[in-house]
């Protein structure tokens, strides 16, 4: 049977090729005091999306400090809204947490055009990204990160992840937001430990992309945590560096050996091995230290550069050694990652700030040597 007048034939052989392209354009707004201008920024997003309403998913840890200002801004847009509290802590970054948020969206009659606005740290950014990707096959969302870690990492790049079966980010999705609102002043309510936790990710990105001389900036005043305009400049530079690194492959389709995994091949398994008692940035700091130690032992970098990295971690009071009690369990977690990926870890090794290389994997003897070298430091 043919339809020759249409140029079609059911007798044609071969596959039917499909080409689907999508381009996401959105702004990452970075400014001190941005929260005071949130109404106007949100109104622009809501009008562009033709969104009739808003659901605010807020980390209960952030709600005490920021929810009042956020709800006032949303109220001023004239859109009806609902608030969904998300229990603070890593336990919410899970299939159970996802199910609870999806149930809440359904309960509040969220539609395909409802804007999901996530307010809080990395956990709620990851959770909201994943929920927005899956609910009704995809709804628009925006992020208002309130921690340094979330502002420079979790809220940037449109990648959501959930922990499951003892594995970090085993589930998740790529789904870019409609907007990201970064106000570094919001981090002023954080405990000092959480600020340092976020700076670990800044150090990581500075080791990979040092276009703005970010590593040197961090070395200048490590005895003082950056605040005000200094922090805003650091956050903006870290975001720009991460986006440059993601530009060629925003959905990570081409290569799992991403430079942004620096510190994560060991850091993620260590974080999971502790039952998430250590903060994410702290675990990444340990992973970076181990990568630097291995890079020196493998001849990838010099002792001076290794020590430069370790000194900066020490200066910001970030952990730079894997606890002996975690050595075996962390290695077992690395094996789990190998199984999930169906191949080697692709360990990222730092040479100098702005220059890293990727090695296929690390064997047990080399891992033990690097861990032991760090443990022997004074």
CSV table of C-alpha atoms in Angstrom, one decimal:
chain,number,residue,atom,x,y,z
A,1,UNK,CA,0.0,0.0,0.0
A,2,UNK,CA,1.4,3.4,-0.9
A,3,UNK,CA,0.4,7.0,-0.7
A,4,UNK,CA,2.5,8.2,-3.6
A,5,UNK,CA,0.7,11.5,-3.9
A,6,UNK,CA,1.9,12.3,-0.4
A,7,UNK,CA,5.4,11.1,-1.0
A,8,UNK,CA,5.0,8.4,1.6
A,9,UNK,CA,5.1,4.6,1.3
A,10,UNK,CA,4.5,2.0,3.9
A,11,UNK,CA,6.8,-0.2,1.9
A,12,UNK,CA,9.8,2.1,2.7
A,13,UNK,CA,12.5,0.3,4.6
A,14,UNK,CA,14.8,1.5,7.4
A,15,UNK,CA,14.4,3.4,10.6
A,16,UNK,CA,12.4,6.5,11.0
A,17,UNK,CA,14.8,9.1,12.3
A,18,UNK,CA,13.8,11.5,15.0
A,19,UNK,CA,15.6,14.7,15.8
A,20,UNK,CA,14.4,16.5,18.9
A,21,UNK,CA,16.1,19.7,20.0
A,22,UNK,CA,15.4,21.9,23.0
A,23,UNK,CA,17.1,25.1,24.0
A,24,UNK,CA,16.5,26.5,27.5
A,25,UNK,CA,17.2,30.2,28.0
A,26,UNK,CA,16.9,31.6,31.5
A,27,UNK,CA,18.7,34.0,33.8
A,28,UNK,CA,20.7,33.4,36.9
A,29,UNK,CA,20.3,36.6,38.9
A,30,UNK,CA,23.1,37.3,41.3
A,31,UNK,CA,23.0,40.4,43.6
A,32,UNK,CA,23.1,41.5,47.2
A,33,UNK,CA,19.6,42.3,48.4
A,34,UNK,CA,18.0,40.6,45.5
A,35,UNK,CA,15.2,39.3,47.8
A,36,UNK,CA,13.9,42.9,48.0
A,37,UNK,CA,13.4,42.9,44.3
A,38,UNK,CA,12.0,39.4,44.0
A,39,UNK,CA,8.4,40.6,43.2
A,40,UNK,CA,9.5,42.2,40.0
A,41,UNK,CA,11.7,39.4,39.0
A,42,UNK,CA,9.0,36.8,39.7
A,43,UNK,CA,6.4,38.8,37.9
A,44,UNK,CA,8.5,38.8,34.7
A,45,UNK,CA,8.9,35.0,35.0
A,46,UNK,CA,5.3,34.3,35.7
A,47,UNK,CA,4.1,36.5,32.8
A,48,UNK,CA,6.6,34.9,30.4
A,49,UNK,CA,5.4,31.4,31.4
A,50,UNK,CA,1.7,32.4,31.7
A,51,UNK,CA,1.8,30.7,35.1
A,52,UNK,CA,-1.5,31.1,37.0
A,53,UNK,CA,-0.2,30.2,40.4
A,54,UNK,CA,2.8,29.3,42.5
A,55,UNK,CA,3.7,26.5,44.9
A,56,UNK,CA,6.6,27.3,47.3
A,57,UNK,CA,8.6,24.3,48.5
A,58,UNK,CA,10.6,25.6,51.4
A,59,UNK,CA,13.2,23.8,53.5
A,60,UNK,CA,12.0,24.1,57.1
A,61,UNK,CA,15.5,25.2,58.1
A,62,UNK,CA,15.3,28.2,55.8
A,63,UNK,CA,11.6,29.0,56.5
A,64,UNK,CA,12.3,30.7,59.8
A,65,UNK,CA,14.6,33.2,58.2
A,66,UNK,CA,13.3,33.8,54.7
A,67,UNK,CA,9.7,32.5,54.2
A,68,UNK,CA,8.1,35.7,55.3
A,69,UNK,CA,9.9,37.8,52.7
A,70,UNK,CA,9.4,35.2,50.0
A,71,UNK,CA,5.6,34.9,50.6
A,72,UNK,CA,5.3,38.7,50.6
A,73,UNK,CA,7.0,38.9,47.3
A,74,UNK,CA,4.8,36.2,45.8
A,75,UNK,CA,1.7,37.8,47.2
A,76,UNK,CA,2.6,41.0,45.5
A,77,UNK,CA,2.7,39.3,42.1
A,78,UNK,CA,-1.1,38.9,42.5
A,79,UNK,CA,-0.8,35.1,41.9
A,80,UNK,CA,-2.4,32.7,44.4
A,81,UNK,CA,0.2,30.5,46.1
A,82,UNK,CA,0.6,27.5,48.5
A,83,UNK,CA,3.4,26.7,50.8
A,84,UNK,CA,4.8,23.2,51.1
A,85,UNK,CA,7.3,22.7,54.0
A,86,UNK,CA,10.1,20.2,53.2
A,87,UNK,CA,11.7,18.8,56.4
A,88,UNK,CA,15.3,19.9,56.6
A,89,UNK,CA,18.0,17.3,56.3
A,90,UNK,CA,19.4,14.9,53.7
A,91,UNK,CA,16.6,12.4,54.4
A,92,UNK,CA,14.2,14.5,52.3
A,93,UNK,CA,16.5,14.2,49.3
A,94,UNK,CA,15.1,10.7,48.7
A,95,UNK,CA,12.3,8.9,46.9
A,96,UNK,CA,10.2,9.3,50.0
A,97,UNK,CA,10.8,13.1,50.0
A,98,UNK,CA,9.9,13.2,46.3
A,99,UNK,CA,6.7,11.3,46.8
A,100,UNK,CA,5.7,13.7,49.6
A,101,UNK,CA,6.3,16.7,47.3
A,102,UNK,CA,4.5,15.2,44.4
A,103,UNK,CA,1.5,14.4,46.6
A,104,UNK,CA,1.5,18.0,47.8
A,105,UNK,CA,1.6,19.4,44.3
A,106,UNK,CA,-1.3,17.1,43.4
A,107,UNK,CA,-3.2,18.1,46.5
A,108,UNK,CA,-2.8,21.8,45.7
A,109,UNK,CA,-4.1,21.1,42.1
A,110,UNK,CA,-0.8,22.2,40.5
A,111,UNK,CA,-1.1,22.3,36.7
A,112,UNK,CA,1.4,22.0,33.9
A,113,UNK,CA,1.8,25.8,34.1
A,114,UNK,CA,2.1,26.1,37.9
A,115,UNK,CA,5.5,27.6,38.9
A,116,UNK,CA,7.3,25.5,41.6
A,117,UNK,CA,9.5,27.9,43.6
A,118,UNK,CA,12.1,26.1,45.8
A,119,UNK,CA,13.6,28.0,48.7
A,120,UNK,CA,16.5,26.6,50.8
A,121,UNK,CA,19.7,24.7,50.5
A,122,UNK,CA,21.0,22.1,48.2
A,123,UNK,CA,18.6,19.4,49.3
A,124,UNK,CA,15.5,21.3,48.4
A,125,UNK,CA,17.1,22.5,45.1
A,126,UNK,CA,17.8,18.9,44.1
A,127,UNK,CA,14.4,17.7,45.3
A,128,UNK,CA,12.4,20.4,43.5
A,129,UNK,CA,14.4,20.0,40.2
A,130,UNK,CA,13.6,16.3,40.2
A,131,UNK,CA,10.0,16.8,41.1
A,132,UNK,CA,9.5,19.5,38.5
A,133,UNK,CA,11.0,17.2,35.9
A,134,UNK,CA,8.6,14.3,36.7
A,135,UNK,CA,5.3,15.9,37.8
A,136,UNK,CA,2.9,15.9,34.9
A,137,UNK,CA,6.0,15.1,32.7
A,138,UNK,CA,7.5,18.5,33.5
A,139,UNK,CA,6.5,21.8,35.0
A,140,UNK,CA,8.4,25.1,35.3
A,141,UNK,CA,10.3,25.8,38.4
A,142,UNK,CA,12.6,28.5,39.9
A,143,UNK,CA,15.2,28.3,42.6
A,144,UNK,CA,16.0,30.7,45.5
A,145,UNK,CA,19.1,29.1,47.1
A,146,UNK,CA,19.8,30.2,50.6
A,147,UNK,CA,23.2,28.5,51.3
A,148,UNK,CA,26.6,29.1,49.8
A,149,UNK,CA,26.7,25.5,48.6
A,150,UNK,CA,23.4,25.7,46.9
A,151,UNK,CA,24.1,29.1,45.3
A,152,UNK,CA,27.4,27.9,43.7
A,153,UNK,CA,26.5,24.3,43.0
A,154,UNK,CA,23.1,22.7,43.5
A,155,UNK,CA,21.1,25.5,42.0
A,156,UNK,CA,23.4,25.8,38.9
A,157,UNK,CA,23.1,23.6,35.9
A,158,UNK,CA,19.6,22.2,36.0
A,159,UNK,CA,20.5,18.9,37.5
A,160,UNK,CA,18.5,17.2,40.3
A,161,UNK,CA,19.4,14.2,42.3
A,162,UNK,CA,18.0,11.9,45.0
A,163,UNK,CA,19.9,9.5,47.3
A,164,UNK,CA,18.7,5.9,47.4
A,165,UNK,CA,20.0,2.5,48.5
A,166,UNK,CA,23.0,4.1,50.2
A,167,UNK,CA,24.1,5.8,47.0
A,168,UNK,CA,24.4,9.5,46.4
A,169,UNK,CA,22.3,10.9,43.6
A,170,UNK,CA,21.3,7.4,42.3
A,171,UNK,CA,18.1,8.9,41.0
A,172,UNK,CA,17.5,12.3,39.4
A,173,UNK,CA,16.9,14.2,36.2
A,174,UNK,CA,18.1,17.1,34.0
A,175,UNK,CA,15.5,19.8,33.9
A,176,UNK,CA,16.5,23.5,33.6
A,177,UNK,CA,14.7,26.1,35.7
A,178,UNK,CA,12.8,29.1,34.5
A,179,UNK,CA,15.1,31.3,36.7
A,180,UNK,CA,17.6,31.2,39.5
A,181,UNK,CA,17.6,34.0,42.2
A,182,UNK,CA,20.9,34.2,44.1
A,183,UNK,CA,21.2,36.7,47.0
A,184,UNK,CA,24.4,36.1,48.9
A,185,UNK,CA,23.1,38.2,51.8
A,186,UNK,CA,20.7,35.3,52.6
A,187,UNK,CA,23.7,33.2,53.7
A,188,UNK,CA,24.2,35.6,56.6
A,189,UNK,CA,21.9,33.5,58.8
A,190,UNK,CA,24.1,30.3,58.3
A,191,UNK,CA,26.3,28.8,60.9
A,192,UNK,CA,30.0,29.3,60.1
A,193,UNK,CA,30.4,25.6,59.4
A,194,UNK,CA,27.8,25.8,56.6
A,195,UNK,CA,29.5,28.8,55.0
A,196,UNK,CA,32.8,26.8,55.0
A,197,UNK,CA,31.0,23.9,53.6
A,198,UNK,CA,29.9,25.9,50.6
A,199,UNK,CA,33.4,27.4,50.1
A,200,UNK,CA,34.6,23.8,49.5
A,201,UNK,CA,32.7,23.8,46.2
A,202,UNK,CA,34.1,27.2,45.3
A,203,UNK,CA,37.7,25.8,45.9
A,204,UNK,CA,36.8,22.9,43.7
A,205,UNK,CA,35.6,25.0,40.8
A,206,UNK,CA,38.6,27.3,41.1
A,207,UNK,CA,40.9,24.3,40.7
A,208,UNK,CA,39.1,23.4,37.5
A,209,UNK,CA,38.5,26.8,35.9
A,210,UNK,CA,40.6,29.7,37.3
A,211,UNK,CA,39.7,32.2,34.6
A,212,UNK,CA,38.8,34.9,37.2
A,213,UNK,CA,41.9,34.1,39.3
A,214,UNK,CA,39.5,32.7,41.9
A,215,UNK,CA,41.9,30.4,43.6
A,216,UNK,CA,44.3,33.3,44.3
A,217,UNK,CA,41.4,35.4,45.6
A,218,UNK,CA,40.5,32.6,48.1
A,219,UNK,CA,44.2,32.5,49.2
A,220,UNK,CA,44.3,36.2,50.1
A,221,UNK,CA,42.3,36.3,53.3
A,222,UNK,CA,41.6,32.7,54.4
A,223,UNK,CA,41.6,33.8,58.1
A,224,UNK,CA,38.3,35.7,57.4
A,225,UNK,CA,35.2,34.2,55.9
A,226,UNK,CA,34.1,36.4,53.0
A,227,UNK,CA,31.0,38.6,53.5
A,228,UNK,CA,29.2,41.3,51.7
A,229,UNK,CA,30.5,42.3,48.3
A,230,UNK,CA,33.5,40.0,48.7
A,231,UNK,CA,31.3,37.0,49.1
A,232,UNK,CA,29.0,38.2,46.2
A,233,UNK,CA,32.1,38.5,43.9
A,234,UNK,CA,33.2,35.0,44.9
A,235,UNK,CA,29.8,33.5,44.4
A,236,UNK,CA,29.4,35.2,41.0
A,237,UNK,CA,32.8,34.0,39.8
A,238,UNK,CA,32.1,30.4,41.0
A,239,UNK,CA,28.7,30.4,39.2
A,240,UNK,CA,30.3,31.7,36.0
A,241,UNK,CA,33.1,29.1,36.1
A,242,UNK,CA,30.6,26.3,36.6
A,243,UNK,CA,28.4,27.5,33.7
A,244,UNK,CA,31.5,27.7,31.4
A,245,UNK,CA,32.3,24.1,32.3
A,246,UNK,CA,28.8,23.0,31.5
A,247,UNK,CA,28.4,24.9,28.3
A,248,UNK,CA,29.5,22.3,25.9
A,249,UNK,CA,27.5,19.4,27.4
A,250,UNK,CA,24.8,20.7,29.7
A,251,UNK,CA,23.1,17.3,29.9
A,252,UNK,CA,26.3,15.3,30.3
A,253,UNK,CA,25.5,13.1,27.3
A,254,UNK,CA,29.0,12.9,25.9
A,255,UNK,CA,31.4,12.0,28.7
A,256,UNK,CA,31.0,10.9,32.3
A,257,UNK,CA,34.5,12.0,33.0
A,258,UNK,CA,33.3,15.5,34.0
A,259,UNK,CA,35.9,17.8,35.5
A,260,UNK,CA,33.2,18.9,37.9
A,261,UNK,CA,33.5,15.5,39.6
A,262,UNK,CA,36.8,16.7,41.2
A,263,UNK,CA,36.6,15.5,44.8
A,264,UNK,CA,33.4,13.6,44.3
A,265,UNK,CA,34.7,10.1,43.3
A,266,UNK,CA,35.9,9.7,46.8
A,267,UNK,CA,33.9,12.4,48.5
A,268,UNK,CA,30.4,11.1,47.6
A,269,UNK,CA,31.1,7.5,48.8
A,270,UNK,CA,32.7,9.0,52.0
A,271,UNK,CA,29.6,11.2,52.6
A,272,UNK,CA,27.3,8.2,52.1
A,273,UNK,CA,29.5,6.0,54.4
A,274,UNK,CA,29.0,8.4,57.3
A,275,UNK,CA,25.3,8.3,56.9
A,276,UNK,CA,25.5,11.9,55.7
A,277,UNK,CA,26.7,13.1,59.1
A,278,UNK,CA,29.4,15.1,57.3
A,279,UNK,CA,28.3,17.9,55.1
A,280,UNK,CA,28.6,17.6,51.3
A,281,UNK,CA,31.3,20.2,51.0
A,282,UNK,CA,33.3,18.7,53.8
A,283,UNK,CA,33.2,15.3,52.0
A,284,UNK,CA,34.2,16.9,48.7
A,285,UNK,CA,37.1,18.6,50.6
A,286,UNK,CA,38.3,15.2,51.7
A,287,UNK,CA,37.9,13.9,48.1
A,288,UNK,CA,39.9,16.9,46.8
A,289,UNK,CA,42.7,16.3,49.3
A,290,UNK,CA,42.9,12.6,48.3
A,291,UNK,CA,42.9,13.5,44.6
A,292,UNK,CA,45.7,16.0,45.3
A,293,UNK,CA,47.7,13.4,47.2
A,294,UNK,CA,47.2,10.8,44.5
A,295,UNK,CA,48.1,13.4,41.8
A,296,UNK,CA,51.5,14.0,43.6
A,297,UNK,CA,52.2,10.3,44.1
A,298,UNK,CA,51.4,9.6,40.5
A,299,UNK,CA,53.6,12.4,39.2
A,300,UNK,CA,50.7,14.5,37.9
A,301,UNK,CA,51.5,17.5,40.1
A,302,UNK,CA,54.3,18.7,42.3
A,303,UNK,CA,54.6,18.5,46.0
A,304,UNK,CA,54.4,22.3,46.1
A,305,UNK,CA,51.1,22.3,44.3
A,306,UNK,CA,49.8,19.5,46.4
A,307,UNK,CA,50.6,21.4,49.5
A,308,UNK,CA,49.1,24.6,48.1
A,309,UNK,CA,45.8,22.9,47.7
A,310,UNK,CA,46.0,21.3,51.2
A,311,UNK,CA,47.0,24.6,52.8
A,312,UNK,CA,43.9,26.3,51.3
A,313,UNK,CA,41.6,23.5,52.7
A,314,UNK,CA,43.3,23.8,56.1
A,315,UNK,CA,43.0,27.6,56.0
A,316,UNK,CA,39.2,27.4,55.6
A,317,UNK,CA,39.1,24.7,58.3
A,318,UNK,CA,37.9,22.1,55.9
A,319,UNK,CA,38.8,18.4,56.5
A,320,UNK,CA,41.8,17.3,54.4
A,321,UNK,CA,42.1,13.6,55.5
A,322,UNK,CA,39.9,10.6,55.3
A,323,UNK,CA,39.2,9.2,58.8
A,324,UNK,CA,40.8,5.7,59.2
A,325,UNK,CA,37.4,4.3,60.3
A,326,UNK,CA,35.9,5.3,57.0
A,327,UNK,CA,38.7,3.9,54.7
A,328,UNK,CA,37.1,0.5,54.0
A,329,UNK,CA,33.5,1.7,53.8
A,330,UNK,CA,34.5,4.5,51.4
A,331,UNK,CA,36.3,2.1,49.1
A,332,UNK,CA,33.2,-0.1,49.1
A,333,UNK,CA,31.1,2.9,48.1
A,334,UNK,CA,33.5,3.6,45.3
A,335,UNK,CA,33.0,0.1,44.1
A,336,UNK,CA,29.2,0.7,44.1
A,337,UNK,CA,29.7,3.7,41.9
A,338,UNK,CA,31.7,1.6,39.5
A,339,UNK,CA,28.9,-0.9,39.3
A,340,UNK,CA,26.3,1.9,38.7
A,341,UNK,CA,28.3,3.4,36.0
A,342,UNK,CA,29.3,0.1,34.5
A,343,UNK,CA,32.9,1.1,34.3
A,344,UNK,CA,35.8,3.0,36.0
A,345,UNK,CA,35.5,6.0,38.2
A,346,UNK,CA,37.4,8.5,36.0
A,347,UNK,CA,39.1,10.2,38.8
A,348,UNK,CA,39.8,13.9,38.3
A,349,UNK,CA,43.3,15.0,39.4
A,350,UNK,CA,44.4,18.6,40.0
A,351,UNK,CA,47.7,19.8,38.4
A,352,UNK,CA,47.6,23.5,39.2
A,353,UNK,CA,44.6,25.9,39.7
A,354,UNK,CA,42.7,26.0,36.5
A,355,UNK,CA,44.3,22.8,35.2
A,356,UNK,CA,43.1,19.3,35.9
A,357,UNK,CA,43.4,15.9,34.2
A,358,UNK,CA,41.4,12.7,34.3
A,359,UNK,CA,42.7,9.3,35.0
A,360,UNK,CA,40.7,6.2,34.3
A,361,UNK,CA,40.5,5.0,37.9
A,362,UNK,CA,42.5,4.5,41.1
A,363,UNK,CA,43.5,1.0,42.3
A,364,UNK,CA,43.3,-0.1,45.9
A,365,UNK,CA,47.1,0.2,46.5
A,366,UNK,CA,47.2,3.8,45.2
A,367,UNK,CA,44.0,4.7,47.2
A,368,UNK,CA,45.6,3.4,50.4
A,369,UNK,CA,48.8,5.2,49.8
A,370,UNK,CA,47.1,8.5,49.2
A,371,UNK,CA,44.9,8.1,52.3
A,372,UNK,CA,47.9,7.2,54.4
A,373,UNK,CA,49.9,10.1,53.2
A,374,UNK,CA,47.1,12.5,54.2
A,375,UNK,CA,46.8,10.8,57.6
A,376,UNK,CA,50.5,11.3,58.2
A,377,UNK,CA,50.4,15.1,57.8
A,378,UNK,CA,51.1,17.0,61.0
